Coordinates of C-alpha atoms and ligand atoms in Angstrom, one line a residue:
X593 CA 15.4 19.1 -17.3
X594 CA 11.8 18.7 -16.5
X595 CA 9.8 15.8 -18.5
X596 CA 6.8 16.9 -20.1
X597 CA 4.0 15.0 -22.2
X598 CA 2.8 16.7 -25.7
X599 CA -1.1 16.7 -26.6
X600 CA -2.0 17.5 -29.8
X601 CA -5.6 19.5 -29.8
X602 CA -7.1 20.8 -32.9
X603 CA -3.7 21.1 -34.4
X604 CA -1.8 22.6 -31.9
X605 CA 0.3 21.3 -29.8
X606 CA 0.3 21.4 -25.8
X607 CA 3.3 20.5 -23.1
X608 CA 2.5 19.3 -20.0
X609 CA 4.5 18.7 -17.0
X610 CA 5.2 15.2 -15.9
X611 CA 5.4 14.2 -11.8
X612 CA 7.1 11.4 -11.0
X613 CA 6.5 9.7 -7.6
X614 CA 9.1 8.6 -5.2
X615 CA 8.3 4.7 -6.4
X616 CA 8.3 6.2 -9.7
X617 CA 4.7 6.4 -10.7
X618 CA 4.3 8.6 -13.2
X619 CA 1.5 11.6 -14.0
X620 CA 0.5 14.0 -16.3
X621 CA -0.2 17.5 -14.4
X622 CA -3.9 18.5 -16.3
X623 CA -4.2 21.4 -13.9
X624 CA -3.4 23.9 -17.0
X625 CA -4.9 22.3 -19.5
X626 CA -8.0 23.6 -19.5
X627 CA -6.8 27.5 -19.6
X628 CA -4.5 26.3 -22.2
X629 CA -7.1 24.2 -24.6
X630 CA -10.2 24.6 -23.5
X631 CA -10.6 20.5 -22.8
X632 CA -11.1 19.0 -20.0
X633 CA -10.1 15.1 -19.9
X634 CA -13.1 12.5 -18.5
X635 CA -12.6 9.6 -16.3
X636 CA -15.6 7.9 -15.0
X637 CA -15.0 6.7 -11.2
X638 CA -11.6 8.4 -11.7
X639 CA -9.8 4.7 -12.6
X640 CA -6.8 7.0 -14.2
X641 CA -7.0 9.8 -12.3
X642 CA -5.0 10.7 -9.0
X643 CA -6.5 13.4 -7.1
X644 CA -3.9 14.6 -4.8
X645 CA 0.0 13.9 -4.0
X646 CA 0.0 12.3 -0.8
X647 CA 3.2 10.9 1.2
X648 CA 0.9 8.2 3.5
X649 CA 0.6 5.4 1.9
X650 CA 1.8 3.1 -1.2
X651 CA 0.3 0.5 -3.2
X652 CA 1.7 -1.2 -6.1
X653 CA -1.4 -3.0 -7.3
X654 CA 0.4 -5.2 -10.2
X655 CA 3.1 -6.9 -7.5
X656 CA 0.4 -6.7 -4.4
X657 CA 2.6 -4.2 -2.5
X658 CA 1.2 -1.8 0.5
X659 CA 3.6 0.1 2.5
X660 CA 2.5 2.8 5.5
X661 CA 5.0 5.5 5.3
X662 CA 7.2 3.3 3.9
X663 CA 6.9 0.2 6.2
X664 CA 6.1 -2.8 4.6
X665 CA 1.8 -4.0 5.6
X666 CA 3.6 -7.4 6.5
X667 CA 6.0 -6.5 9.0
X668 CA 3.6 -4.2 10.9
X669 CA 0.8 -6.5 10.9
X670 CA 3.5 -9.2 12.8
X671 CA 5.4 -6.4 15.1
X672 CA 3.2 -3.5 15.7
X673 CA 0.2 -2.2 17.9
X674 CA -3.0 -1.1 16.3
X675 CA -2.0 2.8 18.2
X676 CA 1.5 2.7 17.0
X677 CA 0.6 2.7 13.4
X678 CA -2.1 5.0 14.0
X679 CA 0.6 7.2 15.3
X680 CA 2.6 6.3 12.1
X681 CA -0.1 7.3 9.3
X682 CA -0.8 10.5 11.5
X683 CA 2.4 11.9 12.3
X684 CA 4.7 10.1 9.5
X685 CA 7.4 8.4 11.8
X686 CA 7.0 5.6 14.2
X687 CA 6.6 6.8 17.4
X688 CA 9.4 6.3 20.3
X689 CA 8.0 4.9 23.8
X690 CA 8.1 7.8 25.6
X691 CA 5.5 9.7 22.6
X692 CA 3.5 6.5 22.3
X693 CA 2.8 6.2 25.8
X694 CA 2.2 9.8 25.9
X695 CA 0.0 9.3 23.0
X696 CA -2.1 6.2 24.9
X697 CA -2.5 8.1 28.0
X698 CA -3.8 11.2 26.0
X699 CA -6.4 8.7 24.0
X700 CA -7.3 7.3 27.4
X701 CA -8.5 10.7 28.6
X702 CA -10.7 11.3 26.0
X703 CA -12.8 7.2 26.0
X704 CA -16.2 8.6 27.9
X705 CA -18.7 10.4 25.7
X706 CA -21.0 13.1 27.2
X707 CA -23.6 11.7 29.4
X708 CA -26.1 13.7 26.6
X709 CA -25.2 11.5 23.5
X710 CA -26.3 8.5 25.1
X711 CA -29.8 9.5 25.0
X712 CA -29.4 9.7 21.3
X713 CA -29.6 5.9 20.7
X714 CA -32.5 5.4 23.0
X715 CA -34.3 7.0 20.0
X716 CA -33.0 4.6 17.8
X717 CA -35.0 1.5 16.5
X718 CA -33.2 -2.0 18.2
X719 CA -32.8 -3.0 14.7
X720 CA -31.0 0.6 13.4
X721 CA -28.1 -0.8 11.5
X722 CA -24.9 0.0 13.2
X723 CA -23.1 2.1 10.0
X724 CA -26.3 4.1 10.5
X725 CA -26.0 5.0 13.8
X726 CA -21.8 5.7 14.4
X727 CA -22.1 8.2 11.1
X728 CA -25.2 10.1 12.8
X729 CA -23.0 9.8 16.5
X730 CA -19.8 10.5 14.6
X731 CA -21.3 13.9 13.4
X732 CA -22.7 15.1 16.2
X733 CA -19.4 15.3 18.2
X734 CA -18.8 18.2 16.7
X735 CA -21.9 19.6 18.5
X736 CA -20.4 18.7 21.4
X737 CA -17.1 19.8 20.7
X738 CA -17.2 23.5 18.8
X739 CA -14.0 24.2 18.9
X740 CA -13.5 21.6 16.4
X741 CA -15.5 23.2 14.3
X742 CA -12.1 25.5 12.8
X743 CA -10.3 23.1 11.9
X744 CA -7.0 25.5 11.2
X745 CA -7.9 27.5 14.1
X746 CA -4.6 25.7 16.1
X747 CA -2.5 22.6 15.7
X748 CA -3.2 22.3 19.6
X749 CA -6.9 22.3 19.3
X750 CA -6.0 20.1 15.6
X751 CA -4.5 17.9 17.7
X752 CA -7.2 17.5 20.8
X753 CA -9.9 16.5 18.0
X754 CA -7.9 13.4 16.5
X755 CA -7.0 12.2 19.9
X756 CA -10.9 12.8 20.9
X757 CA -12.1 11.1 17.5
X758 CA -9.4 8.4 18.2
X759 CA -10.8 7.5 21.7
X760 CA -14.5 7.6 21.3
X761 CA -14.9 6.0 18.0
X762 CA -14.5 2.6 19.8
X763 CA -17.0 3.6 22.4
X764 CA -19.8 4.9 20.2
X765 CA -19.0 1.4 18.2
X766 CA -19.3 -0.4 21.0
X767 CA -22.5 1.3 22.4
X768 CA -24.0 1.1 18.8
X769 CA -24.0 -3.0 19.5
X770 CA -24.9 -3.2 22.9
X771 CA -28.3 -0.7 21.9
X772 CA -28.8 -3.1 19.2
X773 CA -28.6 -5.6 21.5
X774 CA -30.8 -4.2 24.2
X775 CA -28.3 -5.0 26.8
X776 CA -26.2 -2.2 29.1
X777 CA -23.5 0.0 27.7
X778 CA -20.2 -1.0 28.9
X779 CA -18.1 2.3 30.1
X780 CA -14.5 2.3 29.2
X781 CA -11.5 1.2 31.5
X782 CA -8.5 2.6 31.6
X783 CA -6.7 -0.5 32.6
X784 CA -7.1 -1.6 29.2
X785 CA -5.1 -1.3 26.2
X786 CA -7.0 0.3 23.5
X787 CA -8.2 -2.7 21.4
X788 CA -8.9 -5.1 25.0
X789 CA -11.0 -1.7 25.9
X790 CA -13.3 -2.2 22.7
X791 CA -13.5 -5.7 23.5
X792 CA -14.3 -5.0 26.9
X793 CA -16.7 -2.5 25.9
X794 CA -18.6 -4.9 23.1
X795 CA -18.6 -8.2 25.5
X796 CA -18.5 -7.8 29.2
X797 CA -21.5 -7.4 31.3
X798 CA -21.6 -5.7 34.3
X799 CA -23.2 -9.0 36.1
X800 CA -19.6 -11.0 35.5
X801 CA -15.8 -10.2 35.8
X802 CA -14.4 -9.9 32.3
X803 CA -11.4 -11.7 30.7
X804 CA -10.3 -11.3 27.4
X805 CA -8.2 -14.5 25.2
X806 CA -4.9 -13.0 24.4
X807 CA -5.7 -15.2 20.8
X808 CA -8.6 -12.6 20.3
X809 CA -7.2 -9.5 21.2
X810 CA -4.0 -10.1 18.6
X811 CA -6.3 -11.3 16.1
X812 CA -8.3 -8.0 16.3
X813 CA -4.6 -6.1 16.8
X814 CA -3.9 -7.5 13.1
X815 CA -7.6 -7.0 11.3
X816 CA -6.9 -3.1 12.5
X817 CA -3.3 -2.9 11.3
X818 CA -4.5 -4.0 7.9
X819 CA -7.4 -2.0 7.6
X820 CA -6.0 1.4 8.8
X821 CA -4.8 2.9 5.6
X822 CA -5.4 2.6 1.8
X823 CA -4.9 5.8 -0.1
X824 CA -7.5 7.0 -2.1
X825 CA -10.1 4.9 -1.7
X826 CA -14.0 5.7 -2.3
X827 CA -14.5 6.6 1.7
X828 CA -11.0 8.3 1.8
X829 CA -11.3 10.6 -0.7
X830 CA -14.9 11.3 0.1
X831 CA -13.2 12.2 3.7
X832 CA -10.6 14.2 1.4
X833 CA -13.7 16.4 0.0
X834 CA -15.2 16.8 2.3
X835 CA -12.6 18.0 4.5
X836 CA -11.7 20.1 1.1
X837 CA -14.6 22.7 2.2
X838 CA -13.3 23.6 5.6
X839 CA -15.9 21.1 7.2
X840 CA -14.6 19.8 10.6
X841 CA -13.1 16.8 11.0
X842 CA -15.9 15.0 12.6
X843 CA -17.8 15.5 9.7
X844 CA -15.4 14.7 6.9
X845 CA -15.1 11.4 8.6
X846 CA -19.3 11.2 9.3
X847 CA -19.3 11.3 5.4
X848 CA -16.3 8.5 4.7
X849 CA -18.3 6.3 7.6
X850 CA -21.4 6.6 5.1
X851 CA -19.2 5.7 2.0
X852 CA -17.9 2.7 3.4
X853 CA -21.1 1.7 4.2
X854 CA -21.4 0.9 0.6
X855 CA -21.5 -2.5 -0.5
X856 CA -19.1 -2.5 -3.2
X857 CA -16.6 -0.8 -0.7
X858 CA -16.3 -1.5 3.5
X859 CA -20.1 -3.6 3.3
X860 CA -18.5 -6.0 1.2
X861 CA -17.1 -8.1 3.8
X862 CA -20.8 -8.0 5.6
X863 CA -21.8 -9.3 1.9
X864 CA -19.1 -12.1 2.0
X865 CA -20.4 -13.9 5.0
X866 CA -24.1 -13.3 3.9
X867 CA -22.7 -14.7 0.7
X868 CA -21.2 -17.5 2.4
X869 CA -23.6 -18.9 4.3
X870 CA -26.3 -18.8 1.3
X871 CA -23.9 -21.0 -0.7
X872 CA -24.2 -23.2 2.8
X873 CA -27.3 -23.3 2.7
X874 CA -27.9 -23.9 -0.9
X875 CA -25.7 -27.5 -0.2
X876 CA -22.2 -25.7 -0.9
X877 CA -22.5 -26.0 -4.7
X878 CA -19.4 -23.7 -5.2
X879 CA -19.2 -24.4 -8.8
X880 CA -22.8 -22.9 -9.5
X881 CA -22.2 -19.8 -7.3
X882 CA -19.1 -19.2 -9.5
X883 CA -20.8 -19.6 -12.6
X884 CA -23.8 -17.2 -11.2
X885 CA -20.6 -14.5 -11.1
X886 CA -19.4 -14.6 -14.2
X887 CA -23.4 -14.6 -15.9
X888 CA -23.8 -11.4 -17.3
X889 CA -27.4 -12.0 -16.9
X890 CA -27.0 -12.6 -13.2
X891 CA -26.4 -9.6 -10.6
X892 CA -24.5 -12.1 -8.8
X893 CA -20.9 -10.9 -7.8
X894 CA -18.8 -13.0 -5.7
X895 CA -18.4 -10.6 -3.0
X896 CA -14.7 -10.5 -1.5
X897 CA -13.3 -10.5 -5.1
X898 CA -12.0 -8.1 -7.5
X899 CA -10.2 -4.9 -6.8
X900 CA -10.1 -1.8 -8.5
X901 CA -6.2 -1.4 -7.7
X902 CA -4.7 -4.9 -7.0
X903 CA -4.6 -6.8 -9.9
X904 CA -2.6 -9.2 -8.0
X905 CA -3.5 -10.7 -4.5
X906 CA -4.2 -8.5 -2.1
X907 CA -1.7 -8.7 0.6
X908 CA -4.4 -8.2 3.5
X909 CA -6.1 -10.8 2.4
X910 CA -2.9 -13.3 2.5
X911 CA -2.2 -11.8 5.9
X912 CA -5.8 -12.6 6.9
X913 CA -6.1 -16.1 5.2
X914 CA -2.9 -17.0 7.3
X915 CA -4.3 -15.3 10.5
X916 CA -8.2 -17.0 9.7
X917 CA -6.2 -20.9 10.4
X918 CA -4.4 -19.7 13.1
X919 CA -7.4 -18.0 14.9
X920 CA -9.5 -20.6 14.6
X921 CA -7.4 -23.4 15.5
X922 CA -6.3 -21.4 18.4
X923 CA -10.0 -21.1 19.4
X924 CA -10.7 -24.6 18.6
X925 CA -13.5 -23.4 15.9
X926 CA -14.1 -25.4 12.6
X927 CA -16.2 -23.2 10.5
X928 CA -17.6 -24.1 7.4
X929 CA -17.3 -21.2 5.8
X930 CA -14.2 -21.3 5.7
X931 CA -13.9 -24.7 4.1
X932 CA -16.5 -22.7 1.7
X933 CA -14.4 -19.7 1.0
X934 CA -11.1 -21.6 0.1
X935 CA -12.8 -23.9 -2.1
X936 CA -14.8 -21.0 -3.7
X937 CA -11.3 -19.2 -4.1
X938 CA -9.5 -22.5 -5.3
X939 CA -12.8 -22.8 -8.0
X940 CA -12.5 -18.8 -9.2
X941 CA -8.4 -18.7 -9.5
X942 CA -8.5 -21.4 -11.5
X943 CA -11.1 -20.2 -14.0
X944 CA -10.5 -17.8 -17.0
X945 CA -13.3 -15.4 -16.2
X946 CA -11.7 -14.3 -13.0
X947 CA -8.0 -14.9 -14.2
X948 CA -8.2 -12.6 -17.3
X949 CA -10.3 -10.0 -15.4
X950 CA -7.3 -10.3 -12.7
X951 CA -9.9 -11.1 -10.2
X952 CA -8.3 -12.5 -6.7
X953 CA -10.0 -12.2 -3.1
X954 CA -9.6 -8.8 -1.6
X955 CA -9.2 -7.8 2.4
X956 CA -12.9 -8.5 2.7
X957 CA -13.4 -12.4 1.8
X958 CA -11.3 -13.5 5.1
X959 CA -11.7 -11.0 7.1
X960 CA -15.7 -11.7 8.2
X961 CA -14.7 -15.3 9.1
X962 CA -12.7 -14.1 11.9
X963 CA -14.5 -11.3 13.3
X964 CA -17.7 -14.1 13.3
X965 CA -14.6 -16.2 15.4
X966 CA -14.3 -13.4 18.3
X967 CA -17.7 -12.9 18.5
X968 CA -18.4 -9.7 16.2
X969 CA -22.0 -10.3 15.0
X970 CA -22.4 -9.7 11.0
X971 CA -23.7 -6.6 10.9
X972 CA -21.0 -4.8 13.1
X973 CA -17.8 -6.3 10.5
X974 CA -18.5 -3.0 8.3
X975 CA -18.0 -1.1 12.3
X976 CA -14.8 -2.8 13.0
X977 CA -13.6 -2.1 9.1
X978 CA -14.7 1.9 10.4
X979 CA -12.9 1.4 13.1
X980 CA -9.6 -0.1 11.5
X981 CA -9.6 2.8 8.8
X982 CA -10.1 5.5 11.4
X983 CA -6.5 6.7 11.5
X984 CA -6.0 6.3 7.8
X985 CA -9.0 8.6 7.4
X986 CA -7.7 11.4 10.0
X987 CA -4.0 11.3 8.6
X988 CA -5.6 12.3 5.0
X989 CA -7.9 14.3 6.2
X990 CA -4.7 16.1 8.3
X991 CA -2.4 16.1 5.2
X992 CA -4.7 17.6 2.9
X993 CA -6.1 20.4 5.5
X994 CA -2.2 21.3 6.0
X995 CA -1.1 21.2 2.1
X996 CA -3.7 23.7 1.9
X997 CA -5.2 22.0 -1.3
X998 CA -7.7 23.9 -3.0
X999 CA -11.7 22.8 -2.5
X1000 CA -12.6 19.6 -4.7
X1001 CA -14.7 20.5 -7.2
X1002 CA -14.5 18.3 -10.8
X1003 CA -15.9 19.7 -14.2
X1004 CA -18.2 17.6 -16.7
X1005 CA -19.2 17.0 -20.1
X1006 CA -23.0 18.3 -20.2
X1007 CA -25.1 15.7 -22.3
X1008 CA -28.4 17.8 -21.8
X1009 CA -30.8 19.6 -23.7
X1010 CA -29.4 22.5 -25.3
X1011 CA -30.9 26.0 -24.4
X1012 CA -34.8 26.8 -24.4
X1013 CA -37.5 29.0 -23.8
X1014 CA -40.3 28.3 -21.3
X1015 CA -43.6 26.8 -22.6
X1016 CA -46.5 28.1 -20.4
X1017 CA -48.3 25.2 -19.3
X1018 CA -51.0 25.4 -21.7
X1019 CA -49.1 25.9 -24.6
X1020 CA -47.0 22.0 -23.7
Ligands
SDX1568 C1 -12.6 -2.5 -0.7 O1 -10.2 1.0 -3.3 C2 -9.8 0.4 -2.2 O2 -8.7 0.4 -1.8 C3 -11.0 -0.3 -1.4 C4 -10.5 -1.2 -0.3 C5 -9.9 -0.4 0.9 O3 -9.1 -0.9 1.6 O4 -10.4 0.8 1.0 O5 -9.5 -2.2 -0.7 C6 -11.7 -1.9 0.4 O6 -13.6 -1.8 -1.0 C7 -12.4 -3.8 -1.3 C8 -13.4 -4.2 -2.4 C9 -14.6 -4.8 -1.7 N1 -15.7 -5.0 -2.7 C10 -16.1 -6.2 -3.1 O7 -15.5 -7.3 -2.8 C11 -17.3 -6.2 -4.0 C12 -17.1 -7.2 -5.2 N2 -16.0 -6.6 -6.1 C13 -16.5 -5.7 -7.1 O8 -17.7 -5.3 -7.2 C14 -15.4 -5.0 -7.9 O9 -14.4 -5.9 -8.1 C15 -14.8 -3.7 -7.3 C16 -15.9 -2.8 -6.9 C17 -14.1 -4.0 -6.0 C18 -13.9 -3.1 -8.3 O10 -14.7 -2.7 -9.3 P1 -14.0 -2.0 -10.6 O11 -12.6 -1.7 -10.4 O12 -14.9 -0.9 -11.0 O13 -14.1 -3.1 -11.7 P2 -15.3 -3.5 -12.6 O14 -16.6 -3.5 -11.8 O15 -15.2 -2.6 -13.8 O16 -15.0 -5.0 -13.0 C19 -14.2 -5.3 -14.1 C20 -14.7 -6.6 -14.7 C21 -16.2 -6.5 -15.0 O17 -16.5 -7.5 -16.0 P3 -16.4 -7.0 -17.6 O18 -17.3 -5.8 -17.7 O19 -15.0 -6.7 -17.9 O20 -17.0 -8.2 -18.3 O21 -14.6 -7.6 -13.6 C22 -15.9 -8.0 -13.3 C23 -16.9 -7.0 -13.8 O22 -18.2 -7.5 -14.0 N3 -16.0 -8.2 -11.8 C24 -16.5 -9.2 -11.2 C25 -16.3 -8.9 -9.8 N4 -15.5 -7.8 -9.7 C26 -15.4 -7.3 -10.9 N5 -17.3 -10.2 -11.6 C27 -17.7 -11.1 -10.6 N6 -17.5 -10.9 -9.3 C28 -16.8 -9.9 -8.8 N7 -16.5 -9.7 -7.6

């Protein structure tokens, strides 16, 4: 017998159908209720909303648990490649050699970008931020690529345009730090493994053989794993509606790129180290910085913490903690910051603001402190974050187009003047 939920509504009483998840989260289908009552129901930044039914990803927020198709964040982090759980969150099973390495060679193939789209950054200032530039370059693949432009036109030509957004991202990220940095774009290699290739790509010169520390490339291995999927997050579900209109997949992504550009979101983990180093500056007065956070008064916010979903530790950011000592040890680099960022975390865990508020660090306060370890400059960290979440974005994006869901399109509650006849200007 199916489980429904009773509203009462101007004294009458409505049924509505209950869903219940396969990790037995529970919802209230609204879809009818609107024919059926005339109400709508409100939810400001959609905190008790879900906006879809989606079989990619889980995450228990009260017990800190993310799974990717069921696989547990912690055991793909240790065992997997970057472009195996891509191929996970895309296609729903883990791949078998022979269809990853078919998979790797068909994402080699596709690494060059047209000669034309290099011009496009000679127009850019040296200074353009890089989140600026790979949503603009992101986009305009799909005037390079038209056929993309249908995206239910065929599951083969489907197909082509993740594996061509899949193997370019990393060049056009790479290419948007080396214009930044006025020094020549790297082409890709084949010889390379995917992430070596970025790495390649972001730090070689063509004056000097390159060589990449094993240390760096499974560092960057794991940031990727652990970045490449969240469910409906702010830049996933904008990729989600936009998609929702029919627009390509170059473009639903173009848009996710500019949402997790966003401070609160993916820039948060630029904000960390910024955030970091000020309280460094300022003589590492942890105590004051935490107090700033919790003044009302203040705009301060300890960047790195607070989650809209975990309300437990983030298990990225244990995974990252963990991986930050290991890194840098392994490097031989003793960063302050990091002696900064535990102590700030010691300082806000222990305090009543941040406990009652359910306030712990989040996949962005580590994270910065090793990208800075590897060489990423600050303003790229929101890039690589881009980069991690790529396939989480195109398996969405891919799940919704094939579910057929309906164009997004939320109702409101007007609060504006009520009807009114035109004054003629000399009459106001
Ligand atoms: C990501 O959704 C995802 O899954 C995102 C993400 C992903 O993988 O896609 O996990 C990636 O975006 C991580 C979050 C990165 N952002 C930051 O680190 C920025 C700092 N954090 C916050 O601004 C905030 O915690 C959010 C935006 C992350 C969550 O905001 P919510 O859920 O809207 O919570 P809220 O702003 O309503 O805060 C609740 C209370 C408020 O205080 P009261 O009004 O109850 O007195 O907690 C306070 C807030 O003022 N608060 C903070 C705080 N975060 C929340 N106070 C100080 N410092 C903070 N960081």
């Amino acid at each position: 017998m199916s489980e429904t939920a009773k509203i009462e509504l101007d004294g009458k009483v409505y049924e509505l159908p209950i869903v219940r998840g396969t990790e037995n989260e529970k919802a209230i289908d609204i879809s009818k209720l609107r024919d059926l009552s005339g109400y709508i129901t409100l939810d400001s930044g959609y905190k008790n909303t879900g906006s879809t039914k989606s079989a990619i990803t889980f995450l228990d927020g009260e017990e800190g648990i993310l799974l990717y198709r069921g696989y547990p964040i912690e055991q793909l982090a240790e065992k997997a490649s970057f472009l195996e759980v891509s191929y996970l969150l895309i296609y729903g099973n883990l791949p078998t050699q022979i269809e990853l390495e078919s998979f790797e060679n068909s994402i080699k193939k596709h690494t060059l970008v047209h000669e034309d789209m290099k011009r496009f950054f000679e127009a850019y200032p040296a200074k353009a931020h890089p989140m600026g530039v790979l949503s603009s370059m992101i986009s305009s693949l799909s005037t390079f690529y038209p056929e993309s432009l249908d995206p239910n036109r065929s599951a083969e030509k489907k197909n082509l345009t993740v594996h061509r957004l899949i193997a370019k991202l990393p060049t056009l990220a790479a290419w948007s730090y080396k214009n930044s940095t006025s020094h020549p774009f790297m082409y890709p290699r084949n010889q390379y493994d995917y992430v070596t290739n970025f790495l390649y790509m972001m730090f070689s010169m063509p004056t000097e053989d390159y060589s990449v520390d094993p240390v760096i490339v499974s560092a960057l291995n794991t940031l990727l794993i652990l970045h490449a999927d969240h469910e409906q997050n702010c830049s996933t579900s904008t990729v989600r509606m936009v998609g929702s209109a029919n627009a390509n997949l170059y473009s639903s992504v173009a848009a996710g790129i500019s949402a997790l550009w966003g401070p609160l979101h993916g820039g948060a983990n630029q904000e960390v180290i910024e955030m970091l180093e000020q309280i460094v500056l300022d003589g590492g007065n942890v105590d004051k910085w935490v107090a700033k956070a919790k003044d009302k008064e203040d705009p301060f916010r300890l960047m790195g913490f607070g989650h809209r979903v975990y309300k437990n530790f983030d298990p990225r950011a244990t995974i990252i903690k963990r991986s930050c000592d290991e890194v840098l040890e392994k490097l031989g680099i003793n960063d302050p910051l990091l002696d900064v960022a535990k102590k700030l975390e010691k300082v806000a865990l222990e305090d009543e603001y941040f406990k009652s508020r359910s306030l712990y660090p989040n996949v962005d306060f580590y994270s910065g402190i090793i990208y800075k370890a590897i060489g990423v400059p600050t303003e790229m960290f929101t890039v690589m974050f881009a980069f991690g979440r790529l396939p989480g974005w195109i398996a969405q994006w891919k799940e919704m187009t094939e579910n057929k869901e309906p164009i997004g399109r939320p109702r409101q509650v007007y609060l504006g003047s009520t009807c009114r006849n035109y004054v003629p200007i000399g009459d106001r």
